[in-house]
Structure formats: C-alpha cells, structure tokens
PDB file of C-alpha atoms and ligand atoms in Angstrom:
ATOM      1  CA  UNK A   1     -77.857 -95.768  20.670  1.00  0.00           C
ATOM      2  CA  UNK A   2     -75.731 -94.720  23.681  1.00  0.00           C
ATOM      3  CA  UNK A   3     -77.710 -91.833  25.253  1.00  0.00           C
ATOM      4  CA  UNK A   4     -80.888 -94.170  25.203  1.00  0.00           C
ATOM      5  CA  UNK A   5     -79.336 -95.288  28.120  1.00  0.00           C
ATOM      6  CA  UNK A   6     -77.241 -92.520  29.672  1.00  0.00           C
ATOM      7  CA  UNK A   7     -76.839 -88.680  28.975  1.00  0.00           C
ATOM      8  CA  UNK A   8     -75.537 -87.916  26.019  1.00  0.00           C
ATOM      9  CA  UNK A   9     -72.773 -85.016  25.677  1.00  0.00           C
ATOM     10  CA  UNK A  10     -72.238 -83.474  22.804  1.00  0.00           C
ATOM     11  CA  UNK A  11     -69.660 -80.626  23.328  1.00  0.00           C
ATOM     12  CA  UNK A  12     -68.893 -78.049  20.192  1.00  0.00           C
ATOM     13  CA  UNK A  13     -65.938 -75.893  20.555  1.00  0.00           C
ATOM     14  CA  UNK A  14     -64.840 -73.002  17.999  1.00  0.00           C
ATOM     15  CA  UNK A  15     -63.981 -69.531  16.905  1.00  0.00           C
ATOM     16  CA  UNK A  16     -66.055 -66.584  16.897  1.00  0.00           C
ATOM     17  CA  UNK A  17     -68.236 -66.807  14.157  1.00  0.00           C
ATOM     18  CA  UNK A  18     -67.636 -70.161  13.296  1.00  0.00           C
ATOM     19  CA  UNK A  19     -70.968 -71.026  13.603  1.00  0.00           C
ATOM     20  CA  UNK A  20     -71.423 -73.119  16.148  1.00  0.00           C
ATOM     21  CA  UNK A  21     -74.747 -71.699  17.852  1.00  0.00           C
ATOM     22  CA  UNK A  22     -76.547 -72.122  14.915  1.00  0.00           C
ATOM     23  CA  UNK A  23     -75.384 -75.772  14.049  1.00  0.00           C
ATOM     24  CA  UNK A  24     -75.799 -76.421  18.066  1.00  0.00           C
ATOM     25  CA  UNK A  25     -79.509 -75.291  18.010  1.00  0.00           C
ATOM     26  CA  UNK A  26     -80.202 -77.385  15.412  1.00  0.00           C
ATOM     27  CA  UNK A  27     -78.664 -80.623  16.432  1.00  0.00           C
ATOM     28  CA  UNK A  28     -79.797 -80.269  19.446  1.00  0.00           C
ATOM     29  CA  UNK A  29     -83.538 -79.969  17.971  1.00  0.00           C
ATOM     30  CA  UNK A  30     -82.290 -82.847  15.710  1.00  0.00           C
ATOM     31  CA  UNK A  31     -81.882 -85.151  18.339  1.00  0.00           C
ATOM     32  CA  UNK A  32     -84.448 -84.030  21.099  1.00  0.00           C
ATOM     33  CA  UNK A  33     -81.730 -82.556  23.454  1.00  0.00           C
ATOM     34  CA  UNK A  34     -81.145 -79.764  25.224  1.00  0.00           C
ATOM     35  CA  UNK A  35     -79.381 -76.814  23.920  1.00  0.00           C
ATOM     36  CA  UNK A  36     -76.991 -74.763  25.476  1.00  0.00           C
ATOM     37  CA  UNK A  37     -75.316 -71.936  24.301  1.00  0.00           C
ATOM     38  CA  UNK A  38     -72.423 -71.009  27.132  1.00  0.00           C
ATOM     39  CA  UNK A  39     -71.716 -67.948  25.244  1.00  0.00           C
ATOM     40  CA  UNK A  40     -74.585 -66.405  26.096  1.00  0.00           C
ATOM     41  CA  UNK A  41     -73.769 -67.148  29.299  1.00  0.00           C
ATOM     42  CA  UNK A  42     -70.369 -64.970  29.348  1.00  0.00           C
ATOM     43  CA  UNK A  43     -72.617 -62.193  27.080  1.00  0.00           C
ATOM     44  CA  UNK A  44     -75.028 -62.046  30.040  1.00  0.00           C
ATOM     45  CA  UNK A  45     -72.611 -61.491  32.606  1.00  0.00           C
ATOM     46  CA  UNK A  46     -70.175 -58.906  30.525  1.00  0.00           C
ATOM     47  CA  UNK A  47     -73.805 -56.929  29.881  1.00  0.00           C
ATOM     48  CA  UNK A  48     -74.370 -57.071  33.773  1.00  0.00           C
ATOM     49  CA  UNK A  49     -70.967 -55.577  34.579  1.00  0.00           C
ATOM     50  CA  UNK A  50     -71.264 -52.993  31.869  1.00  0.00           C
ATOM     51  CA  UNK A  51     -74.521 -51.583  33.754  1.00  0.00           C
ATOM     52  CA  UNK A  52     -73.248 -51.995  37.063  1.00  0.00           C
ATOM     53  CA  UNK A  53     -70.399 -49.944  35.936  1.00  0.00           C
ATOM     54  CA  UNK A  54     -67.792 -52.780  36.829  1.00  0.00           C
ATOM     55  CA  UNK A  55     -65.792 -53.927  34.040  1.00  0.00           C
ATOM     56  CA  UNK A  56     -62.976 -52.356  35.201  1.00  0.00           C
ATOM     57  CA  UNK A  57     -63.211 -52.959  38.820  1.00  0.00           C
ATOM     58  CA  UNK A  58     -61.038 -55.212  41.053  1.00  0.00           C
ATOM     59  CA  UNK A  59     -61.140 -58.968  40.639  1.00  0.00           C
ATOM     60  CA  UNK A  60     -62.308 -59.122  44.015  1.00  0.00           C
ATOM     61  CA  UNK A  61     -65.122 -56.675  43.933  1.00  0.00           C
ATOM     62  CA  UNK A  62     -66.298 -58.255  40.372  1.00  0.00           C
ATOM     63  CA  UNK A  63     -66.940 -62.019  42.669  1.00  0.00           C
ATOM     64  CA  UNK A  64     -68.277 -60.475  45.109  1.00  0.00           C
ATOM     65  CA  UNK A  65     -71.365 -59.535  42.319  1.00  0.00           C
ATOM     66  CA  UNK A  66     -71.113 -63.037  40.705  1.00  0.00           C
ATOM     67  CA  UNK A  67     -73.987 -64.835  42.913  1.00  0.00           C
ATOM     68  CA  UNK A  68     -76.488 -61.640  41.719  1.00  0.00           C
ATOM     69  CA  UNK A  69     -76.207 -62.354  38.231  1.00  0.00           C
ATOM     70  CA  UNK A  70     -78.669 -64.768  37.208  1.00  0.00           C
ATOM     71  CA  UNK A  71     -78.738 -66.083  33.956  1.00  0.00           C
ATOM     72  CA  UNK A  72     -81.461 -68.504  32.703  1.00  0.00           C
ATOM     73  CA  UNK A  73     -81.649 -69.898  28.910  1.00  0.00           C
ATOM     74  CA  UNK A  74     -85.273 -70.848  28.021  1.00  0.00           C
ATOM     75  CA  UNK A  75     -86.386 -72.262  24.880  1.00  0.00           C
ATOM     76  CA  UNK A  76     -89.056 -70.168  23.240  1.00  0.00           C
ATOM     77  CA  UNK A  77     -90.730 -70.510  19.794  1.00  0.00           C
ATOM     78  CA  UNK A  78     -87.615 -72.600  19.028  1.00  0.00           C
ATOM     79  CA  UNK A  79     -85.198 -69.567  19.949  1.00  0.00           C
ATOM     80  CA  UNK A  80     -82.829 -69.961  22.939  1.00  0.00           C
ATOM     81  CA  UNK A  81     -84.111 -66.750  25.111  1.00  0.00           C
ATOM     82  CA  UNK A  82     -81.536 -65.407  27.605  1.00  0.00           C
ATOM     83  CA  UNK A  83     -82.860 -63.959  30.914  1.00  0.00           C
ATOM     84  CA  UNK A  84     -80.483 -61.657  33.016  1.00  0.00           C
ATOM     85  CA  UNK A  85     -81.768 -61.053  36.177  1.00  0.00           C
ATOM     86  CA  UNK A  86     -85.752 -61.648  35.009  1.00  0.00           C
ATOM     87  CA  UNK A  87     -85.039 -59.435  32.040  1.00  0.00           C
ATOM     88  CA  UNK A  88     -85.008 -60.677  28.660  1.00  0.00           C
ATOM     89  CA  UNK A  89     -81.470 -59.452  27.232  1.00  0.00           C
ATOM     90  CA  UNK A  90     -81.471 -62.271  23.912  1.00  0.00           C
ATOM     91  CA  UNK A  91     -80.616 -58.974  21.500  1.00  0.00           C
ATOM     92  CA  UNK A  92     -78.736 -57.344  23.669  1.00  0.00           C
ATOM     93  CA  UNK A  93     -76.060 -59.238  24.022  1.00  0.00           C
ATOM     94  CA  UNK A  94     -75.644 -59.915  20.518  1.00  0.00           C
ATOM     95  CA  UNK A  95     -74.378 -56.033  20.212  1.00  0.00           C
ATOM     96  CA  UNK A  96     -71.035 -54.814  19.023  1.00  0.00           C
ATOM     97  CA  UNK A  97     -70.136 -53.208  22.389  1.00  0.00           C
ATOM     98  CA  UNK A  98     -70.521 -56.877  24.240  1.00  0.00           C
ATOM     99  CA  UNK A  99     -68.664 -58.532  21.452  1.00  0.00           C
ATOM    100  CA  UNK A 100     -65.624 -56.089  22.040  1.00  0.00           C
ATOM    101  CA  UNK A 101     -65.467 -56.539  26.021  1.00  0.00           C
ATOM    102  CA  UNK A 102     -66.834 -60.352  26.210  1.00  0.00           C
ATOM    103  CA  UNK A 103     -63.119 -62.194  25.732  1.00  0.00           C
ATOM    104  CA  UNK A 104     -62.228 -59.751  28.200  1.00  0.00           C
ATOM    105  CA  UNK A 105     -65.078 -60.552  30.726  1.00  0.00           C
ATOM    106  CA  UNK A 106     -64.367 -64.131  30.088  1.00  0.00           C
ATOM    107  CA  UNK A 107     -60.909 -64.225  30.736  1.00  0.00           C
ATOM    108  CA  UNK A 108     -61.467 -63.346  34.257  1.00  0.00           C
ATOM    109  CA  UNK A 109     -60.490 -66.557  36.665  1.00  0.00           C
ATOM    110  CA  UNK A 110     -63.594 -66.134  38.793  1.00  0.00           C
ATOM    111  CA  UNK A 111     -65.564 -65.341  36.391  1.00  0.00           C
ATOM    112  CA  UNK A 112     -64.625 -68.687  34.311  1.00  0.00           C
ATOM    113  CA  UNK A 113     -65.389 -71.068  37.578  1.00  0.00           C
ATOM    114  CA  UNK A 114     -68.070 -69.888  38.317  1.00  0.00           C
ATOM    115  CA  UNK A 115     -69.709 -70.158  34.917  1.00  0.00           C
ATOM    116  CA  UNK A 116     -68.306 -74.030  34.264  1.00  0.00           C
ATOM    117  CA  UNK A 117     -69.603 -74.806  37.445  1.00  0.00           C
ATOM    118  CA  UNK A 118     -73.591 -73.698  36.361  1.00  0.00           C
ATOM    119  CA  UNK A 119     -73.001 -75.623  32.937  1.00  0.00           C
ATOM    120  CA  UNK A 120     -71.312 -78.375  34.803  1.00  0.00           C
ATOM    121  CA  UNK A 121     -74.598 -78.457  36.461  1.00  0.00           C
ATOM    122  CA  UNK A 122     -76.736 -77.783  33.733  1.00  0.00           C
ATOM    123  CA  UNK A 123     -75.239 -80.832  32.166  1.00  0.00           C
ATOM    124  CA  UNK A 124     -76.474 -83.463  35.096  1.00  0.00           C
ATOM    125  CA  UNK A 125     -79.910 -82.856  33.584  1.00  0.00           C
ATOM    126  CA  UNK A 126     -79.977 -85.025  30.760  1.00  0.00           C
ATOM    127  CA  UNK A 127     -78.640 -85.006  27.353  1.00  0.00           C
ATOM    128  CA  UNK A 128     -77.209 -81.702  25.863  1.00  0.00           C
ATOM    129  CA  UNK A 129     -75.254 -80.371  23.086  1.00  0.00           C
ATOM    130  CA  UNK A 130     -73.055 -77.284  24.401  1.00  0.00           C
ATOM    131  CA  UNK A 131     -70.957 -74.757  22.547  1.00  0.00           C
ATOM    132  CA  UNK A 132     -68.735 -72.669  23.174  1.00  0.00           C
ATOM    133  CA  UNK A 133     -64.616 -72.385  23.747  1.00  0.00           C
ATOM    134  CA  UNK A 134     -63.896 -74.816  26.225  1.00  0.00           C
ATOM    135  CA  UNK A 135     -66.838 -77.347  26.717  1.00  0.00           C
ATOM    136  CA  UNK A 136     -64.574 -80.388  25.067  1.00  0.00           C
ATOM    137  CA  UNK A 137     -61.850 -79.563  27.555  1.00  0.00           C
ATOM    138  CA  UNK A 138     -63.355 -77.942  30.601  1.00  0.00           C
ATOM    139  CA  UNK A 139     -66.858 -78.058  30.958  1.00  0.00           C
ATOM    140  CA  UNK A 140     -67.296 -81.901  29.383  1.00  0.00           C
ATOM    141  CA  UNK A 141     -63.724 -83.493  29.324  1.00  0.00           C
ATOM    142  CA  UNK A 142     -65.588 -87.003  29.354  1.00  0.00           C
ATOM    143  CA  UNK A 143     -68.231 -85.786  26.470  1.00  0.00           C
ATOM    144  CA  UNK A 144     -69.289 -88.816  23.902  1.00  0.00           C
ATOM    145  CA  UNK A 145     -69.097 -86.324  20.779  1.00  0.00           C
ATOM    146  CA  UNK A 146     -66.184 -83.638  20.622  1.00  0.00           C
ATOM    147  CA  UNK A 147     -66.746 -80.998  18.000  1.00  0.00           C
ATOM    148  CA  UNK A 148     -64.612 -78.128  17.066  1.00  0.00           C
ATOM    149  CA  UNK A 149     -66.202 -75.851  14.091  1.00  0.00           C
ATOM    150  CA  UNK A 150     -64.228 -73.630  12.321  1.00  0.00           C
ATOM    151  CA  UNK A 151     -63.677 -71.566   8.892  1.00  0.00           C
ATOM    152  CA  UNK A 152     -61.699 -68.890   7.853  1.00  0.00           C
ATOM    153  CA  UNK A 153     -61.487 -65.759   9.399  1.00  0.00           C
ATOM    154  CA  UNK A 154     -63.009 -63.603   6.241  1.00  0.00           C
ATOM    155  CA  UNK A 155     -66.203 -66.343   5.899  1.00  0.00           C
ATOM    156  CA  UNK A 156     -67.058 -66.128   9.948  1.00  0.00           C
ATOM    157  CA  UNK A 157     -66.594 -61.918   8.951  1.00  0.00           C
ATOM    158  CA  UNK A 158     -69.744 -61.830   6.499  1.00  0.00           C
ATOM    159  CA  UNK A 159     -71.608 -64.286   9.068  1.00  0.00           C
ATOM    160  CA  UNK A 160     -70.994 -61.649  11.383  1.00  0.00           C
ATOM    161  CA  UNK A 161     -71.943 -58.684   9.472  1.00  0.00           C
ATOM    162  CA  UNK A 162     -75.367 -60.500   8.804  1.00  0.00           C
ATOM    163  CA  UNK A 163     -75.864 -61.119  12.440  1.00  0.00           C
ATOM    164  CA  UNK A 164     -75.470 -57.196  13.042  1.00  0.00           C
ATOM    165  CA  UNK A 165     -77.638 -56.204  10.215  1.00  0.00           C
ATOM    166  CA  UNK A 166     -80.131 -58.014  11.876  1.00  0.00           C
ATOM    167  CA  UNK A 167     -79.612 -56.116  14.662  1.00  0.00           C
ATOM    168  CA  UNK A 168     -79.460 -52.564  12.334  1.00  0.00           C
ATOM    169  CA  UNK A 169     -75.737 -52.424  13.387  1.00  0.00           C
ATOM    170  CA  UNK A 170     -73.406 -51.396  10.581  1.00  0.00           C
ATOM    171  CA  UNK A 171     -70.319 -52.091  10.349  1.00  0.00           C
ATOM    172  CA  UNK A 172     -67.448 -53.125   8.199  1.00  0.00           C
ATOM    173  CA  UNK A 173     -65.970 -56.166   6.794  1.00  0.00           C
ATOM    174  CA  UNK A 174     -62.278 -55.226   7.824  1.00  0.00           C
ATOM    175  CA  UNK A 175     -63.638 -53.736  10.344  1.00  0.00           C
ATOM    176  CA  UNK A 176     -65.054 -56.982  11.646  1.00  0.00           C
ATOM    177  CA  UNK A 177     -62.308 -59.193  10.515  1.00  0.00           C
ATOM    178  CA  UNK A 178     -59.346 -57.087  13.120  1.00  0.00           C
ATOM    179  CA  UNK A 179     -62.479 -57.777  15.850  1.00  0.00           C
ATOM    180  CA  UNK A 180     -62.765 -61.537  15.245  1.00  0.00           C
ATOM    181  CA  UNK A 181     -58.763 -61.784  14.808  1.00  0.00           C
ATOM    182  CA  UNK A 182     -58.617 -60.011  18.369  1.00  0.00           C
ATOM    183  CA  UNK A 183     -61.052 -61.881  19.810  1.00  0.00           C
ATOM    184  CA  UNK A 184     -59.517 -65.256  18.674  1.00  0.00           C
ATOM    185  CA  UNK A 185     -56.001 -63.923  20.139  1.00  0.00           C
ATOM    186  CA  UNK A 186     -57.830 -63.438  23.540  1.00  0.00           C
ATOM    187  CA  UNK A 187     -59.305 -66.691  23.390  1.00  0.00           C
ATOM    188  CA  UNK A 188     -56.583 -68.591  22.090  1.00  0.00           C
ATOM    189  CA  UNK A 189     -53.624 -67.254  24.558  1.00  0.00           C
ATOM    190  CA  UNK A 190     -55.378 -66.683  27.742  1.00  0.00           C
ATOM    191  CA  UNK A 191     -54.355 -68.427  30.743  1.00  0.00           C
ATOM    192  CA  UNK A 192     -57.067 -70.204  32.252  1.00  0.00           C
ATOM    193  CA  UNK A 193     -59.379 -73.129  29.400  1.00  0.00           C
ATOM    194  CA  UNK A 194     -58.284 -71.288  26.531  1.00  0.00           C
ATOM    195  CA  UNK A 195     -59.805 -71.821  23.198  1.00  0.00           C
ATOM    196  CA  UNK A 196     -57.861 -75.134  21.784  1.00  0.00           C
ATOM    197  CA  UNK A 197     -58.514 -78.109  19.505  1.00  0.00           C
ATOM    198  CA  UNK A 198     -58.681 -80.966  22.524  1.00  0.00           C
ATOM    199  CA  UNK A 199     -56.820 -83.779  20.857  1.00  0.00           C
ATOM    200  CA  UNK A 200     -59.969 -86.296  20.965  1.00  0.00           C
ATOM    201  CA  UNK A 201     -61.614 -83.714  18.915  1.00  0.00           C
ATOM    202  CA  UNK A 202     -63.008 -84.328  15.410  1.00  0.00           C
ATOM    203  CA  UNK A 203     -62.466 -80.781  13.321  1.00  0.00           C
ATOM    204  CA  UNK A 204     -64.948 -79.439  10.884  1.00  0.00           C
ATOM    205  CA  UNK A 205     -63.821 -76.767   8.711  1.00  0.00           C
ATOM    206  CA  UNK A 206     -67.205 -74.881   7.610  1.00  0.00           C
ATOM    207  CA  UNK A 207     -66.316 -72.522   5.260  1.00  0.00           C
ATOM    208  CA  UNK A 208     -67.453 -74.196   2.406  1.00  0.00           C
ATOM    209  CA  UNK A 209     -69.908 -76.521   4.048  1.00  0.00           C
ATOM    210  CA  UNK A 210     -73.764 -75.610   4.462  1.00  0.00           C
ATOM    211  CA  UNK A 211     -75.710 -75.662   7.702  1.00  0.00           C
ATOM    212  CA  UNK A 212     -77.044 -79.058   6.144  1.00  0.00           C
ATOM    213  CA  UNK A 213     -73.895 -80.595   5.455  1.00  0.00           C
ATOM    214  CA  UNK A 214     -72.337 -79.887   8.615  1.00  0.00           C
ATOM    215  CA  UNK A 215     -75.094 -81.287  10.743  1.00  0.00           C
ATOM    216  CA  UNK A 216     -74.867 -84.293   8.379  1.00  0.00           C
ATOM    217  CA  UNK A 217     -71.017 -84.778   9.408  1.00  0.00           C
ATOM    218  CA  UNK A 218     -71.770 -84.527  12.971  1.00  0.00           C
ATOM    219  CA  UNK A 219     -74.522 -87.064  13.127  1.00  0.00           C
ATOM    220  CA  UNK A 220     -72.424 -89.335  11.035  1.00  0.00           C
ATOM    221  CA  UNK A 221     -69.986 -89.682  13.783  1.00  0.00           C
ATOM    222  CA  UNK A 222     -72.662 -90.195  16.299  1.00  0.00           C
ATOM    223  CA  UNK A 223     -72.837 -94.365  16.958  1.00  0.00           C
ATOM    224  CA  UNK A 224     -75.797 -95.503  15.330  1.00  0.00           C
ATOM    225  CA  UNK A 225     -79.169 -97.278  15.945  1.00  0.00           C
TER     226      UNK A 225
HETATM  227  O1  CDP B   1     -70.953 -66.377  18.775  1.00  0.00           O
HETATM  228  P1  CDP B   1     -69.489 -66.228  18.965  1.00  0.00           P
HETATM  229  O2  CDP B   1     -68.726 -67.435  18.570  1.00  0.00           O
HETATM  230  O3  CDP B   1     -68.938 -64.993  18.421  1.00  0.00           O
HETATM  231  O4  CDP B   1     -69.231 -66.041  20.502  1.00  0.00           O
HETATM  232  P2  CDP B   1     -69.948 -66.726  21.709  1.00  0.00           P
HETATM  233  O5  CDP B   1     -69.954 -68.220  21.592  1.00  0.00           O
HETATM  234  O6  CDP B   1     -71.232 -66.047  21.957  1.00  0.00           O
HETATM  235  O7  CDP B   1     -68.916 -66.355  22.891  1.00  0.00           O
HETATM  236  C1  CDP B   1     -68.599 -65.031  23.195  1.00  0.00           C
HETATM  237  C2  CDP B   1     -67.306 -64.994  23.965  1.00  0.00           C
HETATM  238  O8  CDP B   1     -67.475 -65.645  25.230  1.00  0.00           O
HETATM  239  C3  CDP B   1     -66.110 -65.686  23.338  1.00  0.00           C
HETATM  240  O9  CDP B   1     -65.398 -64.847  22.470  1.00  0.00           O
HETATM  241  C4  CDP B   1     -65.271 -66.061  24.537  1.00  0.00           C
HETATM  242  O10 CDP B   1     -64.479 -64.989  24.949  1.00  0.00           O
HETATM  243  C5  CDP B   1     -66.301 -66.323  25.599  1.00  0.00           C
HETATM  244  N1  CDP B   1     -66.593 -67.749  25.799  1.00  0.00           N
HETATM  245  C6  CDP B   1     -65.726 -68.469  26.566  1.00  0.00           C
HETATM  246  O11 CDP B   1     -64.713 -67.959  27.011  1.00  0.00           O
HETATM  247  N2  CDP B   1     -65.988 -69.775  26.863  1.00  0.00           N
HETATM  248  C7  CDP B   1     -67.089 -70.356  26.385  1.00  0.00           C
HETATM  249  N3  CDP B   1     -67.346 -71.624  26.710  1.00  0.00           N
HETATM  250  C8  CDP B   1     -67.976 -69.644  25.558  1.00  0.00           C
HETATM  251  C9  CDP B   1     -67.702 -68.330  25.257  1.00  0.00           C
END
C-alpha cells in the first residue's frame, strides 16, 4: 500500500456540519494516522481574539498577535484535545458565539497563511488525514486521497443541534439552518482558499449515508494491499 512507503495524505474538505471531523477521527484511527482537525485550529484562534478583545481590530494589529497564539491538538482518550495557549479550550470552541465569528476570523489573509503554514508543517510528520475547507486545494494540493463530504443543509442542521445539546446550548432548527447557510456563503465566496470542490476530488454526499458507510466509501478508494 502506498503510505507503507511514503506519507500518506488524506485531505477531507466540506461544509459546516457535513461531518467531516467525525468521519476524519475515525479514519484516521482506522488506518493508524494522525488526525487533524484544522478547524479547530481557526476555533482556537477566533476564541483568542475574542478574549483579547481583537476581532475587530486592524489587520495589522491582529498579525502582530498571531506568533502568541499557540495552538496544540493532542490525542487524549481517543478525543482530539485542543490547547490554546496551555489551556484546554476543546468545549469551548465548539460554542455558538465561535461558530458565528469563526468564517469571519478565517477569512482574514494573515490569519489564513499563517495557519496553512503550521498544518503544512504538521503534515511533514508522517501520515495524516486533515479536514477542513481547503486542505485538498491549499494545505495538500499533492494529497493521495481528496475527499469532499457533504449533505444537505437541513441534515448537517439536526447534526448541529445535537452537537450543542451536548454542550446544553439550545437553539433552533431554522435558527441553525440561516447560521450554516451564512457560514457556507462566507466560506464559499471569500477571496483567499475558499471552500470549493477541487476538481481531483471524489464527492460524498452523506445525508443518507451512516458514519459506517461513509468510512467504507473512503477506504474503498484507498489503493489496496
Ligand atoms: O465543524 P464545522 O464543519 O462546522 O466547522 P470547522 O471544520 O470546525 O471549521 C470552522 C470554520 O473554520 C469554518 O466555517 C471555516 O470558516 C473555517 N475553516 C477554514 O476556513 N479552513 C479550514 N481548513 C477549516 C476551517
């Protein structure tokens, strides 16, 4: 199999909600790689500028922070744990008032090189299965596997609304669908690695797929044995 011999890049693009962390996680455990989750990445640094009071600052004066925020993704009791700063933030990124400003946060230029150059990085280590918005075209243009996960905008809703009860976050189904329709928008049109299908991407729709059956799709396209 190819990444006996070399890394092995697996790179899973999507919509919000789509459900790409959790089919990432597992594939990643699937095939003994490492798992990131660039999203958390972008969380991380939209929490940082929210308590340093700087989302709406200057360009300029938001860079000039960019080398103090450091993120770190550890694996822990097979949960990807985010560390901002030594402090671990996992839940709190997952909350409604980073999912509003994140697209946002991540449209920034700055903000966008500097975080594909850490997961650029990151990748060099060995082999890795990455999701996010722009790993297939940005991050790994070269990757072996291109992913991009979607389903309809009212499925990746209820996903949501579980991932916020979790959280004891309330809120509603319409309510979440103008978010994720928003957030796609920002995604989708902004200027620099915008959300898009790369053309040497194979597209899974998942809204009537289970977490099984999509990881059996993916690995099906992976060369084998
Ligand atoms: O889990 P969900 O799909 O809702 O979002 P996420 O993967 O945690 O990413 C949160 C936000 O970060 C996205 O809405 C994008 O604005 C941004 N992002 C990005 O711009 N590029 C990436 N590679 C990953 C996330």
């Amino acid at each position: 199999m190819k990444h006996q011999n070399k890394n092995y890049q697996i790179a899973l693009d999507g919509p919000a909600g789509s459900g790409k962390s959790t089919i990432a996680k597992l594939l990643a455990r699937k095939l003994g790689f490492t798992y990131v989750d660039s999203g958390a990445m972008y969380r991380a640094t939209t929490l940082y500028l929210i308590e340093n009071n700087l989302l709406d600052k200057s360009d300029k004066m938001i860079s000039s922070h960019l080398k103090k925020i450091k993120i770190n993704l550890k694996e822990r009791k097979q949960c990807q744990i985010v560390i901002l700063n030594n402090k671990d933030v996992t839940r709190e990124i997952r909350t409604s008032i980073i999912n509003r400003n994140v697209s946002n946060v991540s449209s920034k230029k700055e903000i966008r090189e500097e975080m594909v150059k850490r997961q650029k990085k990151i990748g060099e280590n060995g082999s890795i299965v990455m999701d996010g918005r722009d790993i297939g075209t940005a991050v790994f243009p070269n990757a072996d596997l291109k992913i991009y996960l979607t389903a309809s905008v009212y499925i990746r809703a209820i996903r949501r609304k579980k991932d916020l009860k979790d959280l004891s976050e309330k809120v509603s189904i319409k309510e979440l669908i103008k978010q994720i329709q928003r957030r796609d928008d920002i995604d989708s049109s902004r200027e620099i690695s915008p959300l898009s299908k790369s053309q040497d991407s194979i597209v899974i729709d998942s809204s009537n797929l289970t977490i099984k059956e999509v990881l059996e799709q993916i690995v099906s396209f992976m060369p084998s044995q």
